[in-house]
Amino acid sequence: MPEMQDEYTPRQRAVLDKALGLLVEGGERALTTAGLARAANCSKESLYKWFGDRDGLLAAMIAHQASKVRARIDSGEKLDHGRFRAHLVDFANDLLQVLSGDVSLALNRLAIGQASREGSRLGALLIERGRHGIDKRAGALLEAGRQRGLIAYHDRDAAYHTFYGLIVRDLHVRMLLGEAGVRRPENHAALAEEAVDQFFVLFGVRKGETAGRDRV
Amino acid sequence: MPEMQDEYTPRQRAVLDKALGLLVEGGERALTTAGLARAANCSKESLYKWFGDRDGLLAAMIAHQASKVRARIDSGEKLDHGRFRAHLVDFANDLLQVLSGDVSLALNRLAIGQASREGSRLGALLIERGRHGIDKRAGALLEAGRQRGLIAYHDRDAAYHTFYGLIVRDLHVRMLLGEAGVRRPENHAALAEEAVDQFFVLFGVRKGETAGRDRV
DNA sequence: TCTCTATCGTACCGTACGGTACGGTTCTGT
DNA sequence: ACAGAACCGTACCGTACGGTACGATAGAGA
């Protein structure tokens, strides 16, 4: 049977899942090689054989988690205003749900905590493996809307970053800081709707117009 | 001479500054009690006497840093549209400058890294001592603009959070992750201007109107 | 059945850190 | 001048972690 399904064997993926569980539950300090070996019923020797060292394990955890949540691309066929708006709302909801997830928060905390050390590539890895997929999806979505004449912008990245800011605001950092009462999944829908409304005010094209408002 | 100027003696403040320096330079791992005692020419015994334990030291560092950057309140006298806009741009610039500062990033990384541990109050401390001042200033500013009829909103906090999102976008998290090429102080002015422009599009009141647009 | 490989469990090592103790020194108040 | 407090530098202790080594075990292939 072919065990080269992805990048790691099923056994290794199970260990990585255990590692993510330890990280979510107790933070970086709880993720020790001995503790992981005990929790996953494997030997420390195997950990070092598979992942090299502790940093390799952390990188593997990020890659493993990213491989699980593949960002899908909405192929916008028959894109009228209503469907486009619905797609934007879906994106906003998905973004809020991903960012407020336990594993996402734990991995971001881990990468941020290591960001000061010199040779740490965890932050870049997290952005590369996690964020770029989301960015691609949003970029394709915005581009489709622009080509249909539903929105207008000069710089797609700028428009996307503004959209991102309208959705996330300061929620991500506050969740990362562990502020009590910030993680309210029941409010995500309202936040997403409001962000999309505001995005259309800034970048929407009214009927009859061919270009959006200019700024600066 | 009275040494109760603030909360710590000058000697203790010098030690806390050294601690901040170590934290900025090498992250949390570089901030050891022995290392700080060596760098600050003090004894470990004094550190424990002054700050209790390591967590007390970290909390003291946050309090000390917050006491240095007291957020000023712009008393908006003679507030016409131009002056109000200038105040908003100033706020946006200050916010970007603070968030991208070395010490701010280091302390946020520290608090975020500790956020998973149970009894950690660093995140709450950071928000309470650092962010609330900024929030107060922005709240007063927005309220003054609303009373002059320059902007309109139903929920001041919501308007402020939107403004915050327009200014900061995802820059803060990316800087915290250490992404290369994100910290560009020379772009802050343009970002601030654009955010204020967009904020006025969303919440500004045109001449003759008495209420802003409604949403939802 | 025999052998080889991968893995497990455990023990081990060196290091580094948080926290404490103590002798010597400087400063302060009387 | 003297006593007391505060403080410095160093040594010390216990622990915990990253990483390595080793014997035991189980499964795959000839």
Coordinates of C-alpha atoms (C1' of nucleotides) in Angstrom, one line a residue:
Chain A
M1 CA 0.0 0.0 0.0
P2 CA 1.4 3.4 -0.8
E3 CA 2.0 5.5 2.3
M4 CA 3.3 8.5 0.5
Q5 CA -0.1 10.2 0.5
D6 CA 1.2 13.6 1.4
E7 CA 4.4 14.6 3.2
Y8 CA 4.2 12.5 6.3
T9 CA 3.1 8.9 7.1
P10 CA -0.2 8.4 8.9
R11 CA 1.7 7.6 12.0
Q12 CA 3.6 10.8 11.8
R13 CA 0.4 12.7 11.1
A14 CA -1.2 11.2 14.2
V15 CA 1.8 12.3 16.3
L16 CA 1.6 15.8 14.8
D17 CA -2.1 16.0 15.7
K18 CA -1.2 15.0 19.3
A19 CA 1.5 17.7 19.2
L20 CA -1.1 20.3 18.1
G21 CA -3.4 19.1 20.9
L22 CA -0.7 19.6 23.5
L23 CA 0.1 23.1 22.1
V24 CA -3.6 24.1 22.1
E25 CA -4.1 22.9 25.6
G26 CA -1.0 24.2 27.4
G27 CA 0.9 26.5 25.1
E28 CA 4.5 26.1 24.0
R29 CA 5.8 25.2 27.4
A30 CA 3.5 22.1 27.4
L31 CA 5.0 20.9 24.1
T32 CA 8.1 19.1 25.2
T33 CA 9.7 16.2 23.4
A34 CA 9.2 13.9 26.4
G35 CA 5.7 15.0 26.9
L36 CA 4.8 14.5 23.2
A37 CA 6.5 11.1 23.2
R38 CA 4.5 10.1 26.2
A39 CA 1.2 11.5 24.9
A40 CA 1.6 10.0 21.4
N41 CA 3.1 6.7 22.6
C42 CA 6.2 7.0 20.5
S43 CA 9.8 7.4 21.4
K44 CA 11.8 10.6 21.5
E45 CA 14.3 8.9 19.2
S46 CA 11.6 8.6 16.6
L47 CA 10.6 12.3 16.9
Y48 CA 14.2 13.3 16.2
K49 CA 14.5 10.9 13.4
W50 CA 11.3 12.2 11.7
F51 CA 11.6 15.9 12.4
G52 CA 15.2 16.5 13.0
D53 CA 14.9 18.7 16.1
R54 CA 12.3 20.6 18.0
D55 CA 12.2 23.4 15.4
G56 CA 11.7 20.9 12.7
L57 CA 8.8 19.5 14.7
L58 CA 7.2 22.9 15.0
A59 CA 7.6 23.6 11.3
A60 CA 6.1 20.2 10.6
M61 CA 3.1 21.0 12.8
I62 CA 2.5 24.2 10.8
A63 CA 2.8 22.4 7.5
H64 CA 0.5 19.6 8.7
Q65 CA -2.2 21.9 9.9
A66 CA -2.0 24.0 6.7
S67 CA -2.4 20.8 4.7
K68 CA -5.6 20.1 6.5
V69 CA -7.4 23.3 5.8
R70 CA -7.0 23.8 2.1
A71 CA -8.5 27.1 1.1
R72 CA -11.0 26.6 -1.6
I73 CA -11.4 28.9 -4.6
D74 CA -14.9 30.1 -5.3
S75 CA -15.3 30.0 -9.1
G76 CA -17.7 32.8 -9.5
E77 CA -20.0 31.8 -12.4
K78 CA -23.1 33.8 -13.1
L79 CA -21.9 36.5 -10.7
D80 CA -24.6 39.1 -10.1
H81 CA -24.5 41.6 -7.2
G82 CA -26.3 39.3 -4.8
R83 CA -24.2 36.3 -5.4
F84 CA -21.0 38.4 -5.3
R85 CA -22.0 39.9 -2.0
A86 CA -22.9 36.4 -0.6
H87 CA -19.4 35.2 -1.6
L88 CA -17.8 38.1 0.2
V89 CA -19.9 37.4 3.3
D90 CA -18.9 33.8 3.2
F91 CA -15.2 34.8 2.9
A92 CA -15.5 37.1 5.8
N93 CA -17.2 34.4 7.9
D94 CA -14.6 31.8 7.0
L95 CA -11.8 34.2 7.8
L96 CA -13.2 35.1 11.2
Q97 CA -13.8 31.4 11.9
V98 CA -10.3 30.4 10.9
L99 CA -8.6 33.2 12.9
S100 CA -10.6 32.4 16.0
G101 CA -9.9 28.7 15.9
D102 CA -8.0 27.1 18.7
V103 CA -5.3 25.6 16.5
S104 CA -4.8 28.8 14.5
L105 CA -4.5 30.9 17.7
A106 CA -2.1 28.4 19.2
L107 CA 0.1 28.2 16.1
N108 CA 0.1 32.0 15.7
R109 CA 1.1 32.4 19.4
L110 CA 3.9 29.9 18.9
A111 CA 5.2 31.6 15.8
I112 CA 4.9 35.1 17.3
G113 CA 6.7 34.0 20.5
Q114 CA 9.6 32.7 18.4
A115 CA 9.7 35.6 16.0
S116 CA 12.4 37.4 17.9
R117 CA 14.9 34.6 17.7
E118 CA 17.2 34.9 14.8
G119 CA 16.9 31.8 12.7
S120 CA 13.2 31.4 13.2
R121 CA 11.2 30.8 10.0
L122 CA 8.0 29.9 11.7
G123 CA 6.3 33.2 11.1
A124 CA 7.2 33.1 7.4
L125 CA 6.0 29.5 7.2
L126 CA 2.7 30.4 8.9
I127 CA 2.1 33.2 6.4
E128 CA 3.3 31.3 3.4
R129 CA 1.3 28.1 4.2
G130 CA -1.7 29.6 5.9
R131 CA -2.3 33.1 4.8
H132 CA -1.4 32.9 1.1
G133 CA -4.2 30.5 0.4
I134 CA -6.7 32.9 1.9
D135 CA -5.2 35.8 0.1
K136 CA -5.4 33.9 -3.3
R137 CA -9.0 33.1 -2.7
A138 CA -9.9 36.7 -1.8
G139 CA -7.9 38.1 -4.7
A140 CA -9.7 35.9 -7.2
L141 CA -13.0 36.9 -5.7
L142 CA -12.3 40.6 -5.8
E143 CA -11.0 40.3 -9.4
A144 CA -14.1 38.5 -10.5
G145 CA -16.2 41.2 -9.0
R146 CA -14.2 43.9 -10.6
Q147 CA -14.5 42.3 -14.0
R148 CA -18.2 42.1 -13.6
G149 CA -18.2 45.8 -12.8
L150 CA -19.6 45.3 -9.3
I151 CA -16.6 46.9 -7.6
A152 CA -13.8 49.1 -8.7
Y153 CA -10.3 49.6 -7.4
H154 CA -6.9 50.6 -8.7
D155 CA -4.8 48.4 -6.5
R156 CA -6.2 45.0 -5.7
D157 CA -3.9 44.3 -2.8
A158 CA -4.8 47.6 -1.2
A159 CA -8.5 46.9 -1.7
Y160 CA -8.0 43.4 -0.2
H161 CA -6.1 44.7 2.8
T162 CA -8.8 47.3 3.4
F163 CA -11.4 44.5 3.3
Y164 CA -9.3 42.4 5.7
G165 CA -9.1 45.3 8.1
L166 CA -12.8 45.9 8.0
I167 CA -13.5 42.3 8.8
V168 CA -10.8 41.6 11.4
R169 CA -10.3 45.0 13.0
D170 CA -8.3 44.4 16.1
L171 CA -10.0 41.1 16.9
H172 CA -7.0 38.9 16.0
V173 CA -4.5 40.5 18.2
R174 CA -7.0 40.7 21.1
M175 CA -7.7 37.0 20.7
L176 CA -4.0 36.3 20.6
L177 CA -3.5 38.2 23.8
G178 CA -6.2 36.1 25.4
E179 CA -8.5 38.9 26.2
A180 CA -11.6 37.5 27.9
G181 CA -14.8 38.0 26.1
V182 CA -13.4 38.7 22.7
R183 CA -14.1 35.3 21.1
R184 CA -17.7 35.5 20.3
P185 CA -18.5 33.2 17.3
E186 CA -22.1 34.2 17.5
N187 CA -21.2 37.7 16.5
H188 CA -19.2 36.7 13.4
A189 CA -22.2 36.8 11.1
A190 CA -23.0 40.4 12.0
L191 CA -19.4 41.5 11.8
A192 CA -19.1 39.9 8.4
E193 CA -22.3 41.5 7.1
E194 CA -21.2 44.9 8.4
A195 CA -17.7 44.6 6.9
V196 CA -19.1 43.7 3.5
D197 CA -21.5 46.6 3.6
Q198 CA -18.7 49.0 4.4
F199 CA -16.6 47.5 1.7
F200 CA -19.3 48.1 -0.9
V201 CA -19.6 51.7 0.3
L202 CA -15.9 52.2 -0.3
F203 CA -15.4 50.1 -3.5
G204 CA -18.9 49.4 -4.8
V205 CA -20.0 50.6 -8.2
R206 CA -23.5 52.0 -8.4
K207 CA -25.7 51.1 -11.4
G208 CA -24.7 53.2 -14.4
E209 CA -21.3 54.1 -13.1
T210 CA -18.3 52.5 -14.8
A211 CA -15.5 53.5 -12.4
G212 CA -15.4 53.7 -8.6
R213 CA -14.6 56.8 -6.7
D214 CA -11.1 58.1 -6.8
R215 CA -9.1 58.9 -3.7
V216 CA -5.8 60.8 -3.3
Chain B
M1 CA 14.4 63.9 48.1
P2 CA 11.1 62.1 47.5
E3 CA 11.7 58.9 45.5
M4 CA 8.1 58.1 45.2
Q5 CA 7.8 59.8 41.8
D6 CA 5.8 57.0 40.3
E7 CA 5.8 53.4 41.2
Y8 CA 9.4 52.5 41.1
T9 CA 12.6 54.1 42.2
P10 CA 15.0 55.5 39.5
R11 CA 17.3 52.5 40.1
Q12 CA 14.4 50.1 39.5
R13 CA 13.4 52.0 36.4
A14 CA 16.9 51.8 35.0
V15 CA 16.8 48.0 35.6
L16 CA 13.4 47.8 33.9
D17 CA 14.8 49.7 30.9
K18 CA 17.7 47.3 30.7
A19 CA 15.2 44.4 30.9
L20 CA 13.3 46.0 28.0
G21 CA 16.5 46.2 26.1
L22 CA 17.3 42.6 26.6
L23 CA 13.7 41.6 25.6
V24 CA 13.9 43.7 22.4
E25 CA 17.2 42.4 21.4
G26 CA 16.8 38.7 22.0
G27 CA 13.2 38.0 22.9
E28 CA 11.9 36.2 25.9
R29 CA 14.6 33.6 26.0
A30 CA 17.2 36.4 26.3
L31 CA 15.5 37.8 29.4
T32 CA 16.9 35.7 32.2
T33 CA 17.2 36.8 35.8
A34 CA 21.0 36.1 35.7
G35 CA 21.3 37.9 32.4
L36 CA 19.4 40.9 33.6
A37 CA 21.4 41.1 36.8
R38 CA 24.6 41.0 34.8
A39 CA 23.4 43.6 32.3
A40 CA 22.0 45.9 34.9
N41 CA 24.8 45.5 37.4
C42 CA 22.4 44.4 40.1
S43 CA 22.0 41.2 42.1
K44 CA 19.4 38.6 41.4
E45 CA 18.4 38.9 45.0
S46 CA 17.4 42.5 44.4
L47 CA 15.4 41.5 41.4
Y48 CA 13.4 39.1 43.5
K49 CA 13.1 41.6 46.3
W50 CA 11.7 44.3 44.0
F51 CA 9.5 42.3 41.7
G52 CA 8.7 39.1 43.5
D53 CA 9.3 36.7 40.8
R54 CA 9.9 36.5 37.0
D55 CA 6.2 37.1 36.2
G56 CA 6.3 40.2 38.5
L57 CA 9.2 41.5 36.6
L58 CA 7.4 41.1 33.3
A59 CA 4.4 42.8 34.6
A60 CA 6.6 45.6 36.0
M61 CA 8.1 46.0 32.6
I62 CA 4.7 46.5 31.0
A63 CA 3.7 49.0 33.6
H64 CA 6.9 50.8 33.3
Q65 CA 6.8 51.1 29.5
A66 CA 3.1 52.2 29.7
S67 CA 4.0 54.9 32.2
K68 CA 6.5 56.3 29.7
V69 CA 4.2 56.7 26.7
R70 CA 1.2 58.5 28.2
A71 CA -1.4 58.9 25.6
R72 CA -2.3 62.6 25.3
I73 CA -5.8 63.8 24.7
D74 CA -6.3 66.3 21.9
S75 CA -8.7 68.9 23.2
G76 CA -10.4 69.9 20.0
E77 CA -11.1 73.6 20.3
K78 CA -12.2 75.4 17.2
L79 CA -12.8 72.1 15.4
D80 CA -13.6 72.6 11.7
H81 CA -13.4 69.9 9.2
G82 CA -9.7 70.5 8.3
R83 CA -8.5 70.5 11.9
F84 CA -10.6 67.4 12.7
R85 CA -9.2 65.5 9.8
A86 CA -5.7 66.6 10.8
H87 CA -6.3 65.2 14.3
L88 CA -7.5 61.9 12.9
V89 CA -4.4 61.7 10.6
D90 CA -2.2 62.5 13.6
F91 CA -3.9 59.7 15.6
A92 CA -3.5 57.2 12.8
N93 CA 0.2 58.1 12.4
D94 CA 0.8 57.8 16.1
L95 CA -1.0 54.5 16.3
L96 CA 1.1 53.1 13.5
Q97 CA 4.2 54.4 15.0
V98 CA 3.4 53.0 18.4
L99 CA 2.4 49.5 17.1
S100 CA 5.5 49.3 15.0
G101 CA 7.9 50.3 17.7
D102 CA 10.5 47.8 18.9
V103 CA 9.4 47.8 22.5
S104 CA 5.8 47.5 21.7
L105 CA 6.4 44.6 19.4
A106 CA 8.6 42.9 22.0
L107 CA 6.1 43.3 24.8
N108 CA 3.2 42.1 22.6
R109 CA 5.2 39.1 21.6
L110 CA 5.9 38.4 25.2
A111 CA 2.3 38.7 26.3
I112 CA 1.0 36.7 23.4
G113 CA 3.5 34.0 24.0
Q114 CA 2.3 33.7 27.6
A115 CA -1.4 34.0 26.8
S116 CA -1.9 30.2 26.8
R117 CA -0.6 29.8 30.3
E118 CA -3.4 29.8 32.8
G119 CA -2.6 32.5 35.4
S120 CA -1.1 34.9 32.9
R121 CA -2.4 38.4 33.2
L122 CA 0.1 39.9 30.9
G123 CA -2.3 40.2 28.0
A124 CA -4.9 41.9 30.1
L125 CA -2.2 44.2 31.5
L126 CA -1.0 45.2 28.1
I127 CA -4.5 46.0 26.9
E128 CA -5.4 47.8 30.1
R129 CA -2.2 49.8 30.4
G130 CA -1.4 50.3 26.8
R131 CA -4.4 50.2 24.7
H132 CA -7.0 51.8 26.8
G133 CA -5.2 55.2 26.7
I134 CA -5.2 55.1 23.0
D135 CA -8.9 54.1 22.9
K136 CA -9.8 57.0 25.2
R137 CA -8.0 59.4 23.0
A138 CA -9.7 58.1 19.9
G139 CA -13.1 58.0 21.6
A140 CA -12.8 61.6 22.7
L141 CA -11.7 62.6 19.2
L142 CA -14.6 60.9 17.5
E143 CA -17.1 62.2 20.0
A144 CA -15.9 65.8 19.4
G145 CA -16.2 65.3 15.7
R146 CA -19.7 63.9 16.1
Q147 CA -20.8 66.8 18.3
R148 CA -19.5 69.3 15.7
G149 CA -21.6 67.4 13.1
L150 CA -18.5 66.4 11.1
I151 CA -19.2 62.6 11.4
A152 CA -22.1 60.5 12.4
Y153 CA -22.4 57.1 14.0
H154 CA -24.7 55.1 16.1
D155 CA -22.1 53.1 18.1
R156 CA -19.0 54.9 19.0
D157 CA -17.0 51.7 19.7
A158 CA -18.1 50.2 16.4
A159 CA -17.0 53.3 14.6
Y160 CA -13.7 53.3 16.4
H161 CA -13.0 49.7 15.7
T162 CA -13.7 50.3 12.1
F163 CA -11.3 53.2 12.1
Y164 CA -8.7 51.0 13.8
G165 CA -9.2 48.3 11.2
L166 CA -8.8 50.8 8.3
I167 CA -5.6 52.1 9.8
V168 CA -3.9 48.9 11.0
R169 CA -5.4 46.3 8.7
D170 CA -3.2 43.1 9.1
L171 CA 0.0 45.0 9.7
H172 CA 0.2 44.4 13.4
V173 CA 0.0 40.6 13.2
R174 CA 2.4 40.5 10.3
M175 CA 4.9 42.7 12.2
L176 CA 4.4 40.5 15.3
L177 CA 5.2 37.4 13.1
G178 CA 8.4 39.1 12.0
E179 CA 7.5 39.1 8.3
A180 CA 10.3 40.8 6.4
G181 CA 9.5 44.0 4.6
V182 CA 6.4 44.9 6.5
R183 CA 7.8 47.5 8.8
R184 CA 8.0 50.5 6.5
P185 CA 7.7 53.7 8.6
E186 CA 8.0 55.7 5.4
N187 CA 4.6 54.4 4.3
H188 CA 2.8 55.3 7.5
A189 CA 1.8 58.7 6.4
A190 CA 0.2 57.5 3.2
L191 CA -1.6 54.7 5.1
A192 CA -2.9 57.1 7.6
E193 CA -4.2 59.5 5.0
E194 CA -5.9 56.7 3.1
A195 CA -7.5 55.3 6.3
V196 CA -8.9 58.7 7.2
D197 CA -10.2 59.2 3.7
Q198 CA -12.0 55.9 3.9
F199 CA -13.2 56.6 7.4
F200 CA -14.8 59.9 6.1
V201 CA -16.5 58.0 3.3
L202 CA -18.0 55.6 5.8
F203 CA -18.9 58.0 8.6
G204 CA -18.5 61.5 7.2
V205 CA -21.4 64.0 7.0
R206 CA -21.6 66.1 3.9
K207 CA -22.5 69.7 4.1
G208 CA -26.2 70.1 4.7
E209 CA -26.7 66.6 5.9
T210 CA -27.5 66.2 9.6
A211 CA -27.2 62.4 9.9
G212 CA -24.9 59.9 8.3
R213 CA -25.8 57.0 6.2
D214 CA -27.6 54.1 7.8
R215 CA -26.5 50.5 7.6
V216 CA -28.2 47.2 8.4
Chain C
dT1 C1' 12.4 -19.7 10.0
dC2 C1' 15.7 -16.2 9.8
dT3 C1' 17.1 -11.5 9.4
dC4 C1' 16.7 -6.7 8.9
dT5 C1' 14.4 -2.6 9.8
dA6 C1' 11.6 0.5 12.3
dT7 C1' 10.0 1.6 16.4
dC8 C1' 9.2 1.7 21.5
dG9 C1' 10.4 2.6 26.4
dT10 C1' 13.8 3.9 29.4
dA11 C1' 17.8 5.6 31.0
dC12 C1' 21.3 8.9 30.6
dC13 C1' 23.9 13.4 29.9
dG14 C1' 24.9 18.3 29.7
dT15 C1' 23.0 22.6 30.1
dA16 C1' 20.4 26.4 31.5
dC17 C1' 17.2 28.6 34.1
dG18 C1' 14.4 30.2 38.4
dG19 C1' 15.0 30.9 42.9
dT20 C1' 17.7 31.2 47.5
dA21 C1' 21.6 32.0 50.6
dC22 C1' 25.6 34.5 52.1
dG23 C1' 29.7 37.4 52.8
dG24 C1' 31.4 41.8 51.6
dT25 C1' 30.5 46.8 50.5
dT26 C1' 28.3 51.2 50.2
dC27 C1' 25.1 54.4 51.7
dT28 C1' 22.1 56.7 55.3
dG29 C1' 20.4 58.4 59.4
dT30 C1' 21.6 59.6 64.1
Chain D
dA1 C1' 31.6 57.6 64.6
dC2 C1' 28.5 54.0 64.6
dA3 C1' 24.5 51.0 63.4
dG4 C1' 21.4 49.5 60.3
dA5 C1' 19.6 48.9 55.8
dA6 C1' 20.1 48.2 51.1
dC7 C1' 22.6 46.2 47.7
dC8 C1' 26.2 43.8 44.9
dG9 C1' 28.6 39.6 43.3
dT10 C1' 28.9 34.9 43.6
dA11 C1' 28.0 30.5 44.7
dC12 C1' 24.7 27.1 45.2
dC13 C1' 20.4 24.0 44.6
dG14 C1' 16.7 21.6 42.3
dT15 C1' 14.4 21.0 38.3
dA16 C1' 13.3 20.5 33.6
dC17 C1' 14.3 20.4 29.0
dG18 C1' 16.7 19.1 24.4
dG19 C1' 19.1 15.6 22.6
dT20 C1' 21.5 10.8 22.5
dA21 C1' 22.2 5.9 23.4
dC22 C1' 20.7 1.4 24.1
dG23 C1' 18.3 -2.9 24.8
dA24 C1' 13.8 -4.9 23.7
dT25 C1' 10.0 -5.9 20.5
dA26 C1' 7.3 -6.4 16.5
dG27 C1' 6.5 -6.7 11.7
dA28 C1' 8.1 -7.4 6.7
dG29 C1' 10.5 -9.8 3.3
dA30 C1' 13.5 -13.9 1.6

